[in-house]
PDB file of C-alpha atoms in Angstrom:
ATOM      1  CA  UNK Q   1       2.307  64.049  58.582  1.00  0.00           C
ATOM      2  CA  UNK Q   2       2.614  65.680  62.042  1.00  0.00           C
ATOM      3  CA  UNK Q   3       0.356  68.157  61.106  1.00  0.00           C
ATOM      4  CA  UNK Q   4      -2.229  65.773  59.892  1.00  0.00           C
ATOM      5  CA  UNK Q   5      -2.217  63.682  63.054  1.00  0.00           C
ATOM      6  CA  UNK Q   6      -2.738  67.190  65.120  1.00  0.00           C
ATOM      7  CA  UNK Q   7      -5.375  68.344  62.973  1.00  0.00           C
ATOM      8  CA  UNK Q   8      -6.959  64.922  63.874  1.00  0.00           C
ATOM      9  CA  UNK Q   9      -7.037  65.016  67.201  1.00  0.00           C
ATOM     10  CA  UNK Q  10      -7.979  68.288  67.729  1.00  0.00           C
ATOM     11  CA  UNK Q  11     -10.970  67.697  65.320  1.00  0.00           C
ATOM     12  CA  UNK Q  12     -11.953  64.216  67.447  1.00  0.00           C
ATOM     13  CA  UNK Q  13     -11.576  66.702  70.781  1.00  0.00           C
ATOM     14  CA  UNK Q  14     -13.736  68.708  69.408  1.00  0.00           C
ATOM     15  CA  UNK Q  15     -16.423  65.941  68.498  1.00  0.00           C
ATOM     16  CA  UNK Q  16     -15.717  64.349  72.301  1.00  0.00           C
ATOM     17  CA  UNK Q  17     -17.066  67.683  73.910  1.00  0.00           C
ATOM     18  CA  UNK Q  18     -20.658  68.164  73.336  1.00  0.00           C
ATOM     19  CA  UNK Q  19     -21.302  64.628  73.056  1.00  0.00           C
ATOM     20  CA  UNK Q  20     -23.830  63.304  75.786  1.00  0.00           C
ATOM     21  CA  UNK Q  21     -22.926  60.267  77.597  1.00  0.00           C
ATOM     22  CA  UNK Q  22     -24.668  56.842  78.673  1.00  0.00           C
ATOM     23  CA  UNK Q  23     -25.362  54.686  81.825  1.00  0.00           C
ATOM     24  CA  UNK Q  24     -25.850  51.543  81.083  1.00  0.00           C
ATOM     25  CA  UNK Q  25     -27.027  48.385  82.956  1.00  0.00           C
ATOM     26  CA  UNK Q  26     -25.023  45.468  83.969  1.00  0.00           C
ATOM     27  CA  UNK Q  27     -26.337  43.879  80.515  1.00  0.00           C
ATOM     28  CA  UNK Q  28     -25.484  46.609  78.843  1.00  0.00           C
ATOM     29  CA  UNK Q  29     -29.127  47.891  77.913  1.00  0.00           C
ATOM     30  CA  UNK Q  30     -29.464  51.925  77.860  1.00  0.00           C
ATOM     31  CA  UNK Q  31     -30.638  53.399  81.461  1.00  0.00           C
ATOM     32  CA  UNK Q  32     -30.102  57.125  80.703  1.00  0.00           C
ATOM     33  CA  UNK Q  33     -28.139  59.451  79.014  1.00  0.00           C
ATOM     34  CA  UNK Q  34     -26.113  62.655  80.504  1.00  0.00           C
ATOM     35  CA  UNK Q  35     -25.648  65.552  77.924  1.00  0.00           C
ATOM     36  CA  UNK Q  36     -23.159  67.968  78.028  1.00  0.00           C
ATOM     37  CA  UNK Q  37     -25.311  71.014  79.536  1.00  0.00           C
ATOM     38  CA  UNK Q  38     -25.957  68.410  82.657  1.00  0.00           C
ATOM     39  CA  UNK Q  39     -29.487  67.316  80.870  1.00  0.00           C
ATOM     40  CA  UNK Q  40     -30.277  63.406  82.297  1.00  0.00           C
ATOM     41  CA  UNK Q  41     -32.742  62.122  79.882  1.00  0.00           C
ATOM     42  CA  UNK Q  42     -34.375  58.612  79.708  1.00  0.00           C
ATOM     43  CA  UNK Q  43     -34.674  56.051  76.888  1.00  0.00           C
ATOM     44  CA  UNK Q  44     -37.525  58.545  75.518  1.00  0.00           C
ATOM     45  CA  UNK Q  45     -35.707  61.441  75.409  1.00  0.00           C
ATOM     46  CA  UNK Q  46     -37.718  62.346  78.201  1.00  0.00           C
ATOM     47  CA  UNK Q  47     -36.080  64.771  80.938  1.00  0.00           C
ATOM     48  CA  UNK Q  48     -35.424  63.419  83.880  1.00  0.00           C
ATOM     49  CA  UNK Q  49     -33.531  65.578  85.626  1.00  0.00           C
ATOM     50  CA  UNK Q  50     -30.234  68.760  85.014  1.00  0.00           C
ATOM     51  CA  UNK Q  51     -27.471  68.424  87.250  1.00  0.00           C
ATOM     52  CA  UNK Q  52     -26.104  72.239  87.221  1.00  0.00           C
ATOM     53  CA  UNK Q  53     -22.629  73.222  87.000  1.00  0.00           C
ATOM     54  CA  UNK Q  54     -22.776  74.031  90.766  1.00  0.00           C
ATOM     55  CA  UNK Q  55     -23.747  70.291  91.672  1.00  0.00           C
ATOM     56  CA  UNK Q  56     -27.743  71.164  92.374  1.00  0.00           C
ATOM     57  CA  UNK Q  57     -29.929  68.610  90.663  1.00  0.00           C
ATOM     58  CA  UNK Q  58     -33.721  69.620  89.452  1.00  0.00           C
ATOM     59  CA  UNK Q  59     -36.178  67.895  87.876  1.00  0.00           C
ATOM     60  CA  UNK Q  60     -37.747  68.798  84.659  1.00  0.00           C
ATOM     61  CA  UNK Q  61     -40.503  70.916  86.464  1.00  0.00           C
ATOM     62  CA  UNK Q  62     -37.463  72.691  87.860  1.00  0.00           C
ATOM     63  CA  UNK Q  63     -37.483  71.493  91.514  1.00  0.00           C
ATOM     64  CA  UNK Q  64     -34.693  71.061  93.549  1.00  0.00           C
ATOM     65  CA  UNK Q  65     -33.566  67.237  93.934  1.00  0.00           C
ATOM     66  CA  UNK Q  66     -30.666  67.345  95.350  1.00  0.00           C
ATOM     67  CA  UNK Q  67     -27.518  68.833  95.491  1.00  0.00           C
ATOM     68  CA  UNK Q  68     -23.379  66.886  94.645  1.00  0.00           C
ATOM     69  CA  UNK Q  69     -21.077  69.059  96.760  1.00  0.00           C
ATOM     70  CA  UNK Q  70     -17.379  69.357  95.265  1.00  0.00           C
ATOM     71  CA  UNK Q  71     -16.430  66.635  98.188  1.00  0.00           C
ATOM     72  CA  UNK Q  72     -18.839  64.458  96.203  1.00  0.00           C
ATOM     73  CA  UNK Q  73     -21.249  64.045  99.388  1.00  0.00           C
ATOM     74  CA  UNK Q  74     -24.965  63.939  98.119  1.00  0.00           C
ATOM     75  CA  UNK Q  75     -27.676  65.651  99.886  1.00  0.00           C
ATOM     76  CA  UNK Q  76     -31.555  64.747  99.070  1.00  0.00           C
ATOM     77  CA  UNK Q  77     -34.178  67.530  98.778  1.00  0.00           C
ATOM     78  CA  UNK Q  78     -34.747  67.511 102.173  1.00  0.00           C
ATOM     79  CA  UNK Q  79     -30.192  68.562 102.529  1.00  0.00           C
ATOM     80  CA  UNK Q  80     -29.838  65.253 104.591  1.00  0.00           C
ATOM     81  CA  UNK Q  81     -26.702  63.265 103.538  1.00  0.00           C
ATOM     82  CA  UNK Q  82     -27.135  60.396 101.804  1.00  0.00           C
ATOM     83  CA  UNK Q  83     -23.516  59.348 101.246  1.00  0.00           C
ATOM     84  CA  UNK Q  84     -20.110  60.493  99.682  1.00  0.00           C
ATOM     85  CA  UNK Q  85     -18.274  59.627  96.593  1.00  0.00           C
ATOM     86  CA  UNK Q  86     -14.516  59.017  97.487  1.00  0.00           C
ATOM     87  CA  UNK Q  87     -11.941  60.547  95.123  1.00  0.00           C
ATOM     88  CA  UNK Q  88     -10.818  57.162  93.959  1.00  0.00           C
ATOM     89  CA  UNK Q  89     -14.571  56.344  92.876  1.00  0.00           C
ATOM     90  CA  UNK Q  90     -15.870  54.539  96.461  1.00  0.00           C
ATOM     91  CA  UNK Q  91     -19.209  54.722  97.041  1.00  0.00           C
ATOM     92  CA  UNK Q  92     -20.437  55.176 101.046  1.00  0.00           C
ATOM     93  CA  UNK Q  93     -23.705  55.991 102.658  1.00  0.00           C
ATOM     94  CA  UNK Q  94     -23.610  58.053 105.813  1.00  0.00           C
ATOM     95  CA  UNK Q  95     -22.459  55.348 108.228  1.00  0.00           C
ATOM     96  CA  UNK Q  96     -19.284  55.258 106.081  1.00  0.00           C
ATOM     97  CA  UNK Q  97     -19.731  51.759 104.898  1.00  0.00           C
ATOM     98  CA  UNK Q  98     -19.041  50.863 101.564  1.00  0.00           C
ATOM     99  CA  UNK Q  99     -21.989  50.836  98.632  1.00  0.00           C
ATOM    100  CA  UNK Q 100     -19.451  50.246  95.945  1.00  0.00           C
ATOM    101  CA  UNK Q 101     -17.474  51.383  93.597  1.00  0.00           C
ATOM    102  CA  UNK Q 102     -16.783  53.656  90.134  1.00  0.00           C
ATOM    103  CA  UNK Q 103     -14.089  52.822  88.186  1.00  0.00           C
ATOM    104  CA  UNK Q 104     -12.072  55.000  86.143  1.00  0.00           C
ATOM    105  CA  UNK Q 105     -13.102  52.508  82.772  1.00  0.00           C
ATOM    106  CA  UNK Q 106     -17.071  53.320  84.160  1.00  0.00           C
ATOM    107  CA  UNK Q 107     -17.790  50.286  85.471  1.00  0.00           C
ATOM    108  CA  UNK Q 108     -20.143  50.073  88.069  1.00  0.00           C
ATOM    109  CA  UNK Q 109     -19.359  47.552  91.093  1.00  0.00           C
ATOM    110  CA  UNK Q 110     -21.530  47.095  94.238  1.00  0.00           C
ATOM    111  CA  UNK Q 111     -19.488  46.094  97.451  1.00  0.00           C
ATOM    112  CA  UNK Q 112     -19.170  42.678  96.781  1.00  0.00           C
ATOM    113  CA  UNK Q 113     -17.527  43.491  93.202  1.00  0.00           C
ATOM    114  CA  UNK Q 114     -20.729  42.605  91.351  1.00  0.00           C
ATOM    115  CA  UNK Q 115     -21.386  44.850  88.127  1.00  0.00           C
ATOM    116  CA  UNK Q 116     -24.002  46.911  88.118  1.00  0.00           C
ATOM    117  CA  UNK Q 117     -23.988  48.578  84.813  1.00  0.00           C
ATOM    118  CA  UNK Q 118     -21.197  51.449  82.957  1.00  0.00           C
ATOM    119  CA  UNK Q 119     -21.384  55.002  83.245  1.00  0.00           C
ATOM    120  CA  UNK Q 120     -17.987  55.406  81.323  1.00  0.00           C
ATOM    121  CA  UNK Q 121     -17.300  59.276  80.477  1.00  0.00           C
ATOM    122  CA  UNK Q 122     -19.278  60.448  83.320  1.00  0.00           C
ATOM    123  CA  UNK Q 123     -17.808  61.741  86.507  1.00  0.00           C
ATOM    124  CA  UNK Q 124     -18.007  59.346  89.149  1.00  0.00           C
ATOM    125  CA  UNK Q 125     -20.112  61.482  91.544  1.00  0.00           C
ATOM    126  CA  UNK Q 126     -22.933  61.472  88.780  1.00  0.00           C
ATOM    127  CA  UNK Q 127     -22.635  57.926  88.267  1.00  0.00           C
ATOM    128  CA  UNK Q 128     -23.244  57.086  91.932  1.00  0.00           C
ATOM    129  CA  UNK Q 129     -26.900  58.682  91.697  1.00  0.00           C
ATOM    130  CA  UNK Q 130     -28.002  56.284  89.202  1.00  0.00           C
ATOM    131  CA  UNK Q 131     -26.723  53.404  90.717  1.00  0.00           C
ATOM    132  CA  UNK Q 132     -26.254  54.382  94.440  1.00  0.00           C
ATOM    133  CA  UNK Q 133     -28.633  57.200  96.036  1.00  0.00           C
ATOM    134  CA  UNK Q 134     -31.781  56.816  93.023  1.00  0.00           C
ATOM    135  CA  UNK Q 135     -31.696  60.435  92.789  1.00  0.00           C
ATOM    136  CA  UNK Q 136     -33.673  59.906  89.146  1.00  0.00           C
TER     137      UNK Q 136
END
């Protein structure tokens, strides 16, 4: 029986990786989807953008975007700071003021603890371009 419960989640790991995730409105209704490879694509299927593994975002005409450093500031096209994600999922622009929040479940909370929408699966520093800096 140990075995069997192994084999299972090992085999529902491996469905979990690969699997693109989805930001979501406050009422739930699809806003985007983030794939695996970093791919941000719209309720079309349409590309919007590919966040790369070293945190530089391009559109689909490969342009540079923007760029997530690994202290989760974000930098527009231009390299200007447009804020930072915190470590615990805060949200501030560049007078360090509070935008909101991302919470470990993926909800999405402005400063005064309104929902925005979900972004569950997806790191937090993604999350805050959708609903935070309108990178896409």
């Amino acid at each position: 029986m140990k075995k069997i419960v192994l084999l299972l989640s090992f085999v529902l790991c491996l469905a979990a990786v690969g699997r693109s995730q989805t930001v979501r409105n406050a009422n739930n209704s699809f806003i985007a989807k983030m794939e695996s490879n970093g791919t941000v694509r719209d309720g079309n299927n349409s590309m919007l953008a590919r966040i790369q593994s070293d945190g530089v975002i391009r559109d689909p005409n490969n342009r540079y975007l923007g760029k997530v450093e690994t202290d989760g500031t974000v930098r527009d096209r231009n390299n200007s700071a447009l804020g930072k994600v915190e470590s615990d999922g805060r949200v501030r622009n560049t007078n360090n003021s509070t935008l909101g929040r991302i919470y470990p479940d993926g909800a999405v909370r402005d400063k005064n603890n309104h929902t925005l929408g979900y972004a569950r699966d997806i790191p937090a520093r993604y999350a805050a371009l959708f609903f935070f800096f309108n990178l896409f």
